[in-house]
């Protein structure tokens, strides 16, 4: 691994563009974190089941799936900068749609806003991830992407702080034990008030994004050039289909994002099962994000000495240990284990991303990155499935037991299976590297 240290992680001539692109990682981290608690908020305010409230995540991560490939095809013809500007524009429009959504008080309107918002995030991630990889020597690409992704938790922590202090703490419905039993008139007043509370951070975010859009518009961003002519999209797909490391990496990314969103979204339901309120649960999610930030920093440093595949395998095995504790240890200790999973997850997204795109050309990376961003659909599908498991005994979180543990505890078998595959993928990549 000593040869890797001879190369700069970020060349000096790329420093300013790299900092600008890195700011985007914090922006979509904010969107992720501020949205997770909304599942619990909408569930209470609009009297939804766990499975129905999971439509928030379906809309949020479904937008990634639908727009990632069109974004990649667009950026094959145009620059990364143009893709970033379109992404910021769509992100702002989706956030500002929360204003009319709160006025109409329609759940599907909020979901539409999230869906369009993530059209923008799909453009940003499809552009920013391969752009960060290309901003320097190929030998330090995975390390560089981990460095850029290290700012993602900054957005996560800020987003959670906003959700906790300005949304969850101000929800009137959360102060009422049996909200469904209220008279319809009282319920409507509280519902109107709470939806305005949910609306405000998104509208402010939309206005901030307009400012970021202007900053990128006036800034000079170097465009990475591919060598030779541009291959046809059909040839690019054919080459990607033959690359086992890439194909298996897409599946690993689907399962990773699913596991991440399940562990972060249902921390509130897990806390509810042990009698904890949403605001207090938010502090535990904040602790999870801090551990995530710490893990990202430690993981990025360890990549200087340990191969990416081996480190991915080790972090995934450790995550499995924490998830087993989450399932089988009851009470506060089980919640501590769930918080601990975030330390292990920190390394996974950028490392899988870097491994999967590591052998690709610039043009293949543009299309290949779309597959990895589309993999974020795991965050839409798997929380929905986990919500269905939690609903086995009713709309509560511990109405019945499965294999001797409450349904909410048992539901974390899904992240366990995800980390099992990710550990195998790390092992597979490491073995392939040793053979080569």
Short mmCIF file of C-alpha atoms in Angstrom, two decimals, residues 167-395:
data_model
loop_
_atom_site.label_atom_id
_atom_site.label_comp_id
_atom_site.label_asym_id
_atom_site.label_seq_id
_atom_site.Cartn_x
_atom_site.Cartn_y
_atom_site.Cartn_z
CA UNK A 167 -39.92 20.02 14.02
CA UNK A 168 -40.25 17.18 16.55
CA UNK A 169 -40.12 19.48 19.59
CA UNK A 170 -42.89 21.66 18.15
CA UNK A 171 -45.32 18.96 17.05
CA UNK A 172 -48.45 19.30 19.17
CA UNK A 173 -49.69 15.84 18.17
CA UNK A 174 -46.59 14.28 19.75
CA UNK A 175 -47.63 15.63 23.17
CA UNK A 176 -50.94 13.75 23.08
CA UNK A 177 -50.95 10.06 24.06
CA UNK A 178 -54.05 9.14 22.09
CA UNK A 179 -54.26 11.62 19.23
CA UNK A 180 -56.82 9.50 17.34
CA UNK A 181 -59.30 9.79 20.21
CA UNK A 182 -59.56 13.61 20.00
CA UNK A 183 -62.62 15.36 18.62
CA UNK A 184 -62.39 16.02 14.87
CA UNK A 185 -62.28 19.83 15.27
CA UNK A 186 -59.38 19.69 17.76
CA UNK A 187 -57.61 17.15 15.59
CA UNK A 188 -57.88 19.39 12.50
CA UNK A 189 -56.41 22.39 14.33
CA UNK A 190 -53.45 20.36 15.57
CA UNK A 191 -52.99 18.79 12.14
CA UNK A 192 -52.86 22.20 10.42
CA UNK A 193 -50.38 23.53 12.98
CA UNK A 194 -48.11 20.47 12.78
CA UNK A 195 -48.00 20.40 8.97
CA UNK A 196 -46.82 24.03 8.99
CA UNK A 197 -44.05 23.02 11.41
CA UNK A 198 -43.01 20.22 9.01
CA UNK A 199 -43.13 22.65 6.07
CA UNK A 200 -40.82 25.38 7.38
CA UNK A 201 -37.36 23.71 7.25
CA UNK A 202 -37.93 22.59 3.65
CA UNK A 203 -38.98 26.04 2.49
CA UNK A 204 -35.93 27.64 4.14
CA UNK A 205 -33.76 24.92 2.58
CA UNK A 206 -35.20 25.76 -0.85
CA UNK A 207 -34.18 29.41 -0.45
CA UNK A 208 -30.65 28.42 0.65
CA UNK A 209 -30.34 26.17 -2.41
CA UNK A 210 -31.11 29.08 -4.71
CA UNK A 211 -28.06 30.84 -3.21
CA UNK A 212 -25.88 27.74 -3.71
CA UNK A 213 -27.12 27.52 -7.32
CA UNK A 214 -25.91 31.09 -7.95
CA UNK A 215 -22.52 30.31 -6.35
CA UNK A 216 -21.96 27.32 -8.66
CA UNK A 217 -23.24 29.24 -11.68
CA UNK A 218 -20.57 31.95 -11.33
CA UNK A 219 -17.73 29.56 -10.38
CA UNK A 220 -15.31 27.96 -12.86
CA UNK A 221 -15.39 24.17 -12.61
CA UNK A 222 -12.85 22.12 -14.61
CA UNK A 223 -14.34 19.37 -16.73
CA UNK A 224 -12.60 15.99 -16.67
CA UNK A 225 -11.92 14.87 -20.21
CA UNK A 226 -12.14 11.30 -21.42
CA UNK A 227 -9.48 9.97 -23.75
CA UNK A 228 -10.57 9.10 -27.30
CA UNK A 229 -14.07 9.22 -28.70
CA UNK A 230 -17.26 8.64 -26.73
CA UNK A 231 -18.45 5.01 -27.00
CA UNK A 232 -22.10 4.30 -27.71
CA UNK A 233 -24.42 3.90 -24.74
CA UNK A 234 -25.07 0.31 -25.83
CA UNK A 235 -21.36 -0.54 -25.78
CA UNK A 236 -21.02 1.08 -22.37
CA UNK A 237 -23.89 -0.99 -20.93
CA UNK A 238 -22.42 -4.15 -22.48
CA UNK A 239 -19.02 -3.50 -20.90
CA UNK A 240 -20.58 -2.77 -17.51
CA UNK A 241 -22.63 -5.99 -17.67
CA UNK A 242 -19.41 -8.00 -18.07
CA UNK A 243 -17.77 -6.40 -15.04
CA UNK A 244 -18.58 -8.64 -12.05
CA UNK A 245 -17.05 -6.25 -9.54
CA UNK A 246 -19.37 -3.51 -10.78
CA UNK A 247 -22.56 -5.64 -10.98
CA UNK A 248 -22.02 -7.15 -7.53
CA UNK A 249 -21.15 -3.68 -6.25
CA UNK A 250 -24.51 -2.30 -7.41
CA UNK A 251 -26.27 -5.05 -5.42
CA UNK A 252 -24.05 -4.30 -2.41
CA UNK A 253 -25.00 -0.63 -2.68
CA UNK A 254 -28.74 -1.46 -2.86
CA UNK A 255 -28.46 -3.51 0.33
CA UNK A 256 -26.20 -0.98 2.08
CA UNK A 257 -28.55 1.96 1.48
CA UNK A 258 -31.50 -0.18 2.54
CA UNK A 259 -29.71 -1.14 5.76
CA UNK A 260 -28.68 2.45 6.47
CA UNK A 261 -32.16 3.87 6.06
CA UNK A 262 -33.73 1.07 8.09
CA UNK A 263 -31.29 1.59 10.96
CA UNK A 264 -31.82 5.35 10.93
CA UNK A 265 -35.56 5.52 10.23
CA UNK A 266 -36.71 2.86 12.68
CA UNK A 267 -34.53 4.00 15.55
CA UNK A 268 -37.62 6.03 16.52
CA UNK A 269 -39.88 2.96 16.51
CA UNK A 270 -37.27 0.97 18.43
CA UNK A 271 -37.13 3.75 21.02
CA UNK A 272 -40.94 3.90 21.13
CA UNK A 273 -41.02 0.19 22.01
CA UNK A 274 -39.01 0.87 25.19
CA UNK A 275 -41.19 3.83 26.16
CA UNK A 276 -39.06 6.68 24.83
CA UNK A 277 -40.50 9.82 23.19
CA UNK A 278 -39.44 11.01 19.71
CA UNK A 279 -37.40 14.01 20.90
CA UNK A 280 -35.31 11.84 23.25
CA UNK A 281 -34.93 9.25 20.47
CA UNK A 282 -33.61 12.06 18.32
CA UNK A 283 -30.65 12.44 20.68
CA UNK A 284 -29.78 8.80 20.09
CA UNK A 285 -29.95 9.34 16.34
CA UNK A 286 -27.68 12.36 16.82
CA UNK A 287 -25.23 10.07 18.64
CA UNK A 288 -25.49 7.64 15.71
CA UNK A 289 -24.60 10.42 13.27
CA UNK A 290 -21.63 11.50 15.41
CA UNK A 291 -20.38 7.90 15.40
CA UNK A 292 -20.97 7.83 11.65
CA UNK A 293 -18.78 10.93 11.27
CA UNK A 294 -16.09 9.44 13.50
CA UNK A 295 -16.20 6.14 11.60
CA UNK A 296 -15.86 7.93 8.26
CA UNK A 297 -12.73 9.76 9.47
CA UNK A 298 -11.17 6.62 10.94
CA UNK A 299 -12.09 4.54 7.88
CA UNK A 300 -10.60 7.10 5.47
CA UNK A 301 -7.34 7.04 7.44
CA UNK A 302 -7.27 3.22 7.60
CA UNK A 303 -7.60 2.99 3.81
CA UNK A 304 -3.98 4.19 3.65
CA UNK A 305 -2.89 0.88 5.19
CA UNK A 306 -5.66 -1.68 4.52
CA UNK A 307 -7.18 -2.55 1.15
CA UNK A 308 -10.69 -1.23 0.54
CA UNK A 309 -12.19 -4.72 0.12
CA UNK A 310 -10.72 -6.06 3.36
CA UNK A 311 -11.74 -2.98 5.36
CA UNK A 312 -15.28 -3.16 3.94
CA UNK A 313 -15.52 -6.80 5.02
CA UNK A 314 -14.31 -6.03 8.56
CA UNK A 315 -16.71 -3.09 9.03
CA UNK A 316 -19.64 -5.20 7.73
CA UNK A 317 -18.83 -8.08 10.12
CA UNK A 318 -18.71 -5.61 13.02
CA UNK A 319 -22.07 -4.19 11.89
CA UNK A 320 -23.57 -7.70 11.99
CA UNK A 321 -22.47 -8.02 15.61
CA UNK A 322 -24.19 -4.76 16.55
CA UNK A 323 -27.39 -5.73 14.70
CA UNK A 324 -27.54 -9.07 16.54
CA UNK A 325 -27.38 -7.06 19.76
CA UNK A 326 -30.18 -4.83 18.48
CA UNK A 327 -32.39 -7.87 17.82
CA UNK A 328 -31.76 -9.99 20.90
CA UNK A 329 -30.83 -7.53 23.66
CA UNK A 330 -33.86 -5.76 25.09
CA UNK A 331 -34.17 -2.21 26.39
CA UNK A 332 -31.59 0.55 26.39
CA UNK A 333 -28.62 -1.73 25.66
CA UNK A 334 -30.29 -2.89 22.46
CA UNK A 335 -30.74 0.77 21.49
CA UNK A 336 -27.03 1.38 22.17
CA UNK A 337 -26.24 -1.49 19.79
CA UNK A 338 -28.46 0.07 17.13
CA UNK A 339 -26.63 3.38 17.54
CA UNK A 340 -23.31 1.53 17.23
CA UNK A 341 -24.23 0.21 13.78
CA UNK A 342 -23.72 3.71 12.37
CA UNK A 343 -19.99 3.61 13.12
CA UNK A 344 -19.69 0.51 10.93
CA UNK A 345 -21.86 1.89 8.11
CA UNK A 346 -19.80 5.05 7.74
CA UNK A 347 -17.21 3.56 5.41
CA UNK A 348 -19.55 1.53 3.22
CA UNK A 349 -21.19 3.82 0.64
CA UNK A 350 -18.06 5.58 -0.72
CA UNK A 351 -15.96 2.42 -0.47
CA UNK A 352 -18.44 0.29 -2.43
CA UNK A 353 -18.74 3.18 -4.89
CA UNK A 354 -14.98 3.47 -5.36
CA UNK A 355 -14.49 -0.30 -5.67
CA UNK A 356 -17.30 -0.71 -8.21
CA UNK A 357 -16.06 2.13 -10.44
CA UNK A 358 -12.36 1.46 -9.87
CA UNK A 359 -11.70 -0.40 -13.14
CA UNK A 360 -13.89 1.75 -15.39
CA UNK A 361 -13.00 4.44 -17.93
CA UNK A 362 -14.26 8.01 -17.53
CA UNK A 363 -17.24 7.45 -19.85
CA UNK A 364 -18.09 4.11 -18.25
CA UNK A 365 -17.94 5.78 -14.84
CA UNK A 366 -20.53 8.38 -15.87
CA UNK A 367 -23.04 5.66 -16.74
CA UNK A 368 -21.82 3.29 -14.05
CA UNK A 369 -22.33 5.93 -11.38
CA UNK A 370 -26.00 6.06 -12.38
CA UNK A 371 -26.38 2.38 -11.52
CA UNK A 372 -24.86 3.03 -8.10
CA UNK A 373 -27.11 6.05 -7.51
CA UNK A 374 -30.14 4.04 -8.72
CA UNK A 375 -29.10 1.52 -6.07
CA UNK A 376 -30.30 4.06 -3.53
CA UNK A 377 -33.76 2.60 -4.34
CA UNK A 378 -32.86 0.13 -1.59
CA UNK A 379 -33.71 2.98 0.78
CA UNK A 380 -37.23 3.02 -0.68
CA UNK A 381 -37.98 -0.69 -0.79
CA UNK A 382 -36.44 -2.12 2.36
CA UNK A 383 -37.86 0.32 4.95
CA UNK A 384 -41.29 -0.41 3.44
CA UNK A 385 -40.69 -4.12 3.99
CA UNK A 386 -39.46 -3.50 7.53
CA UNK A 387 -42.58 -1.39 8.21
CA UNK A 388 -44.72 -4.33 7.10
CA UNK A 389 -42.89 -6.61 9.57
CA UNK A 390 -43.44 -4.09 12.37
CA UNK A 391 -47.15 -3.97 11.44
CA UNK A 392 -47.53 -7.77 11.84
CA UNK A 393 -49.44 -7.39 15.11
CA UNK A 394 -51.06 -4.00 14.42
CA UNK A 395 -50.09 -0.34 14.06
#
